[in-house]
Amino acid sequence: MFFSKTAVVIASLAACVSAQSSAAPSGTVAVHVVQAMIDTSGKPVFSPNEIQANVGDQIQFQFHPANHSVVQATFADPCIPISQSASGNGAQGFFSGFMPVSASSTEIPTFSITVQDTKPIWFYCSQGKHCQAGMVGAINPTANKTLADFTSRAAQAAANLSPGQNPGTGGTSGGATPTTLQTSAATTGASATNTAIPPPNAGAKLAVSMPLVLAAIAASFFFL
Ligand SMILES: [Cu+2]
């Protein structure tokens, strides 16, 4: 019966969501999904933009049209890659590369990191002026280092840089993807993987996509 199947799908999704807020059961990993997207008001955002995660949890960024990225920053320098930030102390950090996605795409590209310590992790989108516009986020922010503070300082940032980009060149064009960085592991608080999943466009596809997501997550562990 249709309604009972729907209920089962909703129940399984609810189970996935609830698993994100506490430690994952032994032998599994908690996955926090973050959408990189344009919201209904036309604003570029990460949704959610604030994540509470345990060590060992994964954060999976899912990329929607048109072209976003996720770059690790320091709290002090919101729209500058941690690798180019004076406050980064030489850390490499993660960078998804740019993720161009057409409106008719049949896949959602994803980029995942694994939380490796309890320190706050700060990130932003390096497309155009998305960082200044508020497309920023935090994993495990603190009372002293808040996402609100990070966001307000991002709005004042002089430039929005991708890794390898010179401040003198201004904003990003969105075309170039430094492939050497795209799948590189981070040295500060997170390790990263790239993959893609089918979009859960229709309710009927949800039951199919969840196992695929889990398979992708499982597969990613073999390559770490
Ligand atoms: Cu963006």
mmCIF file of C-alpha atoms and ligand atoms in Angstrom:
data_model
loop_
_atom_site.group_PDB
_atom_site.id
_atom_site.type_symbol
_atom_site.label_atom_id
_atom_site.label_comp_id
_atom_site.label_asym_id
_atom_site.label_seq_id
_atom_site.Cartn_x
_atom_site.Cartn_y
_atom_site.Cartn_z
ATOM 1 C CA MET A 1 0.000 0.000 0.000
ATOM 2 C CA PHE A 2 1.324 3.385 -0.983
ATOM 3 C CA PHE A 3 0.919 5.159 2.334
ATOM 4 C CA SER A 4 2.617 2.450 4.346
ATOM 5 C CA LYS A 5 5.607 2.485 1.976
ATOM 6 C CA THR A 6 5.813 6.241 2.300
ATOM 7 C CA ALA A 7 5.725 5.910 6.057
ATOM 8 C CA VAL A 8 8.596 3.420 5.953
ATOM 9 C CA VAL A 9 10.697 5.768 3.809
ATOM 10 C CA ILE A 10 9.981 8.701 6.113
ATOM 11 C CA ALA A 11 10.790 6.571 9.148
ATOM 12 C CA SER A 12 14.137 5.517 7.634
ATOM 13 C CA LEU A 13 15.009 9.103 6.795
ATOM 14 C CA ALA A 14 14.074 10.177 10.303
ATOM 15 C CA ALA A 15 16.393 7.483 11.632
ATOM 16 C CA CYS A 16 19.219 8.840 9.476
ATOM 17 C CA VAL A 17 18.604 12.369 10.695
ATOM 18 C CA SER A 18 18.399 11.435 14.344
ATOM 19 C CA ALA A 19 21.647 9.470 14.044
ATOM 20 C CA GLN A 20 23.438 12.691 13.163
ATOM 21 C CA SER A 21 22.875 14.334 16.503
ATOM 22 C CA SER A 22 24.551 11.731 18.678
ATOM 23 C CA ALA A 23 27.475 9.348 18.547
ATOM 24 C CA ALA A 24 27.132 6.805 15.758
ATOM 25 C CA PRO A 25 26.609 3.172 16.758
ATOM 26 C CA SER A 26 29.711 1.008 16.667
ATOM 27 C CA GLY A 27 30.737 0.103 13.111
ATOM 28 C CA THR A 28 28.833 2.986 11.527
ATOM 29 C CA VAL A 29 29.532 6.642 10.865
ATOM 30 C CA ALA A 30 27.263 9.629 11.474
ATOM 31 C CA VAL A 31 26.845 11.754 8.352
ATOM 32 C CA HIS A 32 25.786 15.399 8.489
ATOM 33 C CA VAL A 33 24.506 16.606 5.124
ATOM 34 C CA VAL A 34 25.023 20.260 4.181
ATOM 35 C CA GLN A 35 23.431 21.705 1.032
ATOM 36 C CA ALA A 36 25.430 24.244 -0.987
ATOM 37 C CA MET A 37 22.662 26.099 -2.744
ATOM 38 C CA ILE A 38 20.734 29.251 -3.536
ATOM 39 C CA ASP A 39 17.887 29.698 -1.068
ATOM 40 C CA THR A 40 14.352 30.786 -1.912
ATOM 41 C CA SER A 41 15.297 34.457 -1.495
ATOM 42 C CA GLY A 42 18.128 34.097 -4.017
ATOM 43 C CA LYS A 43 20.877 34.124 -1.418
ATOM 44 C CA PRO A 44 23.822 31.687 -1.675
ATOM 45 C CA VAL A 45 23.928 29.567 1.483
ATOM 46 C CA PHE A 46 25.142 26.450 3.184
ATOM 47 C CA SER A 47 22.124 24.786 4.753
ATOM 48 C CA PRO A 48 22.497 24.084 7.591
ATOM 49 C CA ASN A 49 25.389 26.474 8.185
ATOM 50 C CA GLU A 50 26.140 25.409 11.759
ATOM 51 C CA ILE A 51 26.887 21.776 12.555
ATOM 52 C CA GLN A 52 27.605 20.070 15.847
ATOM 53 C CA ALA A 53 29.665 16.983 15.094
ATOM 54 C CA ASN A 54 31.636 14.391 17.016
ATOM 55 C CA VAL A 55 35.148 13.261 16.146
ATOM 56 C CA GLY A 56 34.815 10.622 13.412
ATOM 57 C CA ASP A 57 31.590 12.057 11.983
ATOM 58 C CA GLN A 58 31.395 12.908 8.291
ATOM 59 C CA ILE A 59 30.146 16.174 6.846
ATOM 60 C CA GLN A 60 28.840 15.645 3.317
ATOM 61 C CA PHE A 61 28.431 18.777 1.196
ATOM 62 C CA GLN A 62 25.882 18.368 -1.620
ATOM 63 C CA PHE A 63 26.230 20.847 -4.470
ATOM 64 C CA HIS A 64 23.308 22.406 -6.294
ATOM 65 C CA PRO A 65 23.211 24.830 -9.271
ATOM 66 C CA ALA A 66 24.922 26.757 -10.399
ATOM 67 C CA ASN A 67 28.542 26.566 -9.200
ATOM 68 C CA HIS A 68 29.715 26.497 -5.612
ATOM 69 C CA SER A 69 32.737 25.317 -3.682
ATOM 70 C CA VAL A 70 33.661 24.742 -0.071
ATOM 71 C CA VAL A 71 36.983 25.949 1.287
ATOM 72 C CA GLN A 72 38.382 25.677 4.794
ATOM 73 C CA ALA A 73 39.290 28.984 6.419
ATOM 74 C CA THR A 74 40.463 30.146 9.827
ATOM 75 C CA PHE A 75 38.129 31.971 12.177
ATOM 76 C CA ALA A 76 40.284 35.087 11.817
ATOM 77 C CA ASP A 77 40.216 35.246 8.002
ATOM 78 C CA PRO A 78 36.776 34.189 6.702
ATOM 79 C CA CYS A 79 37.201 34.339 2.889
ATOM 80 C CA ILE A 80 40.838 33.254 2.588
ATOM 81 C CA PRO A 81 41.964 29.601 2.294
ATOM 82 C CA ILE A 82 43.557 28.394 5.513
ATOM 83 C CA SER A 83 46.645 27.542 3.430
ATOM 84 C CA GLN A 84 47.025 31.233 2.490
ATOM 85 C CA SER A 85 45.977 32.713 5.796
ATOM 86 C CA ALA A 86 48.598 34.119 8.153
ATOM 87 C CA SER A 87 46.549 32.646 10.980
ATOM 88 C CA GLY A 88 46.558 29.203 9.320
ATOM 89 C CA ASN A 89 50.091 28.404 10.484
ATOM 90 C CA GLY A 90 50.886 26.488 7.299
ATOM 91 C CA ALA A 91 47.883 24.172 7.413
ATOM 92 C CA GLN A 92 46.622 22.944 4.034
ATOM 93 C CA GLY A 93 42.915 22.601 4.764
ATOM 94 C CA PHE A 94 40.233 21.227 2.463
ATOM 95 C CA PHE A 95 38.925 22.526 -0.870
ATOM 96 C CA SER A 96 36.209 20.780 -2.866
ATOM 97 C CA GLY A 97 37.139 22.472 -6.126
ATOM 98 C CA PHE A 98 34.351 24.218 -8.021
ATOM 99 C CA MET A 99 31.240 22.113 -8.553
ATOM 100 C CA PRO A 100 29.414 23.300 -11.677
ATOM 101 C CA VAL A 101 25.910 21.813 -11.694
ATOM 102 C CA SER A 102 23.326 22.457 -14.381
ATOM 103 C CA ALA A 103 19.673 22.876 -13.529
ATOM 104 C CA SER A 104 18.930 19.650 -15.424
ATOM 105 C CA SER A 105 21.705 17.623 -13.806
ATOM 106 C CA THR A 106 20.867 14.036 -12.896
ATOM 107 C CA GLU A 107 23.590 13.871 -10.266
ATOM 108 C CA ILE A 108 24.398 15.848 -7.145
ATOM 109 C CA PRO A 109 28.163 16.138 -6.754
ATOM 110 C CA THR A 110 29.261 15.750 -3.165
ATOM 111 C CA PHE A 111 32.364 16.435 -1.134
ATOM 112 C CA SER A 112 32.869 14.881 2.266
ATOM 113 C CA ILE A 113 35.168 15.565 5.154
ATOM 114 C CA THR A 114 35.727 13.557 8.312
ATOM 115 C CA VAL A 115 35.940 15.476 11.563
ATOM 116 C CA GLN A 116 39.228 14.587 13.211
ATOM 117 C CA ASP A 117 39.239 16.709 16.358
ATOM 118 C CA THR A 118 36.938 18.820 18.516
ATOM 119 C CA LYS A 119 38.211 22.209 17.372
ATOM 120 C CA PRO A 120 35.926 24.505 15.366
ATOM 121 C CA ILE A 121 36.155 24.104 11.563
ATOM 122 C CA TRP A 122 35.315 27.183 9.466
ATOM 123 C CA PHE A 123 34.352 27.113 5.801
ATOM 124 C CA TYR A 124 33.047 29.283 2.961
ATOM 125 C CA CYS A 125 32.164 29.210 -0.748
ATOM 126 C CA SER A 126 34.847 30.819 -2.924
ATOM 127 C CA GLN A 127 32.524 31.560 -5.864
ATOM 128 C CA GLY A 128 32.098 35.246 -6.784
ATOM 129 C CA LYS A 129 31.247 37.128 -3.599
ATOM 130 C CA HIS A 130 29.328 34.235 -2.043
ATOM 131 C CA CYS A 131 31.523 34.369 1.072
ATOM 132 C CA GLN A 132 30.724 38.043 1.594
ATOM 133 C CA ALA A 133 27.042 37.319 0.893
ATOM 134 C CA GLY A 134 26.928 34.895 3.789
ATOM 135 C CA MET A 135 27.720 31.522 2.192
ATOM 136 C CA VAL A 136 29.834 30.484 5.166
ATOM 137 C CA GLY A 137 29.533 27.878 7.881
ATOM 138 C CA ALA A 138 31.023 26.345 10.980
ATOM 139 C CA ILE A 139 31.438 22.913 12.495
ATOM 140 C CA ASN A 140 31.539 23.010 16.294
ATOM 141 C CA PRO A 141 31.735 26.806 16.798
ATOM 142 C CA THR A 142 32.199 27.949 20.414
ATOM 143 C CA ALA A 143 30.768 30.640 22.674
ATOM 144 C CA ASN A 144 33.858 32.762 21.986
ATOM 145 C CA LYS A 145 34.112 31.999 18.271
ATOM 146 C CA THR A 146 30.603 32.195 16.883
ATOM 147 C CA LEU A 147 29.247 31.719 13.393
ATOM 148 C CA ALA A 148 27.515 35.113 13.677
ATOM 149 C CA ASP A 149 30.884 36.809 14.233
ATOM 150 C CA PHE A 150 32.498 34.833 11.402
ATOM 151 C CA THR A 151 29.616 35.738 9.069
ATOM 152 C CA SER A 152 29.695 39.452 9.865
ATOM 153 C CA ARG A 153 33.446 39.636 9.293
ATOM 154 C CA ALA A 154 33.072 37.645 6.061
ATOM 155 C CA ALA A 155 30.710 40.358 4.831
ATOM 156 C CA GLN A 156 33.564 42.866 5.239
ATOM 157 C CA ALA A 157 36.259 40.723 3.566
ATOM 158 C CA ALA A 158 38.165 42.505 0.799
ATOM 159 C CA ALA A 159 38.455 39.430 -1.439
ATOM 160 C CA ASN A 160 37.029 35.922 -1.803
ATOM 161 C CA LEU A 161 39.822 33.522 -2.690
ATOM 162 C CA SER A 162 40.151 29.926 -3.835
ATOM 163 C CA PRO A 163 43.324 28.033 -2.891
ATOM 164 C CA GLY A 164 46.172 29.140 -5.143
ATOM 165 C CA GLN A 165 44.465 32.360 -6.093
ATOM 166 C CA ASN A 166 46.324 35.630 -5.597
ATOM 167 C CA PRO A 167 44.483 38.350 -3.655
ATOM 168 C CA GLY A 168 45.368 40.749 -6.488
ATOM 169 C CA THR A 169 43.144 38.864 -8.929
ATOM 170 C CA GLY A 170 40.034 39.616 -6.917
ATOM 171 C CA GLY A 171 37.030 37.308 -7.016
ATOM 172 C CA THR A 172 36.821 33.940 -8.713
ATOM 173 C CA SER A 173 35.604 33.108 -12.181
ATOM 174 C CA GLY A 174 34.418 29.662 -11.240
ATOM 175 C CA GLY A 175 36.070 27.964 -14.196
ATOM 176 C CA ALA A 176 39.348 26.650 -12.896
ATOM 177 C CA THR A 177 39.544 23.655 -10.634
ATOM 178 C CA PRO A 178 42.968 22.978 -9.145
ATOM 179 C CA THR A 179 42.768 19.201 -9.421
ATOM 180 C CA THR A 180 45.838 18.704 -7.282
ATOM 181 C CA LEU A 181 43.874 20.086 -4.371
ATOM 182 C CA GLN A 182 40.510 18.611 -5.162
ATOM 183 C CA THR A 183 40.930 15.295 -3.398
ATOM 184 C CA SER A 184 43.791 16.167 -1.101
ATOM 185 C CA ALA A 185 43.467 15.296 2.544
ATOM 186 C CA ALA A 186 43.299 18.151 4.973
ATOM 187 C CA THR A 187 45.843 18.509 7.710
ATOM 188 C CA THR A 188 43.623 20.411 10.099
ATOM 189 C CA GLY A 189 40.689 18.725 11.690
ATOM 190 C CA ALA A 190 39.261 17.008 8.641
ATOM 191 C CA SER A 191 39.987 14.605 5.804
ATOM 192 C CA ALA A 192 38.181 14.835 2.498
ATOM 193 C CA THR A 193 36.639 12.718 -0.267
ATOM 194 C CA ASN A 194 34.784 13.479 -3.487
ATOM 195 C CA THR A 195 31.875 11.532 -4.901
ATOM 196 C CA ALA A 196 28.475 12.002 -6.552
ATOM 197 C CA ILE A 197 24.996 10.709 -5.834
ATOM 198 C CA PRO A 198 21.695 10.686 -7.725
ATOM 199 C CA PRO A 199 19.374 13.503 -6.669
ATOM 200 C CA PRO A 200 16.436 12.507 -4.480
ATOM 201 C CA ASN A 201 14.042 14.381 -6.747
ATOM 202 C CA ALA A 202 11.031 12.112 -6.391
ATOM 203 C CA GLY A 203 9.725 10.484 -3.260
ATOM 204 C CA ALA A 204 9.910 7.111 -4.959
ATOM 205 C CA LYS A 205 13.643 7.549 -5.458
ATOM 206 C CA LEU A 206 14.381 8.180 -1.800
ATOM 207 C CA ALA A 207 14.372 4.518 -0.914
ATOM 208 C CA VAL A 208 16.928 3.915 -3.664
ATOM 209 C CA SER A 209 19.145 6.876 -2.982
ATOM 210 C CA MET A 210 19.733 6.258 0.712
ATOM 211 C CA PRO A 211 21.452 2.877 0.163
ATOM 212 C CA LEU A 212 23.494 4.483 -2.616
ATOM 213 C CA VAL A 213 24.561 7.229 -0.258
ATOM 214 C CA LEU A 214 25.536 4.644 2.331
ATOM 215 C CA ALA A 215 27.376 2.630 -0.337
ATOM 216 C CA ALA A 216 29.248 5.737 -1.414
ATOM 217 C CA ILE A 217 30.198 6.445 2.167
ATOM 218 C CA ALA A 218 31.323 2.857 2.664
ATOM 219 C CA ALA A 219 33.296 2.968 -0.583
ATOM 220 C CA SER A 220 34.987 6.180 0.432
ATOM 221 C CA PHE A 221 36.440 4.486 3.487
ATOM 222 C CA PHE A 222 38.243 1.938 1.328
ATOM 223 C CA PHE A 223 40.075 4.725 -0.450
ATOM 224 C CA LEU A 224 41.048 6.752 2.577
HETATM 225 CU CU CU B 1 28.476 29.542 -3.506
#
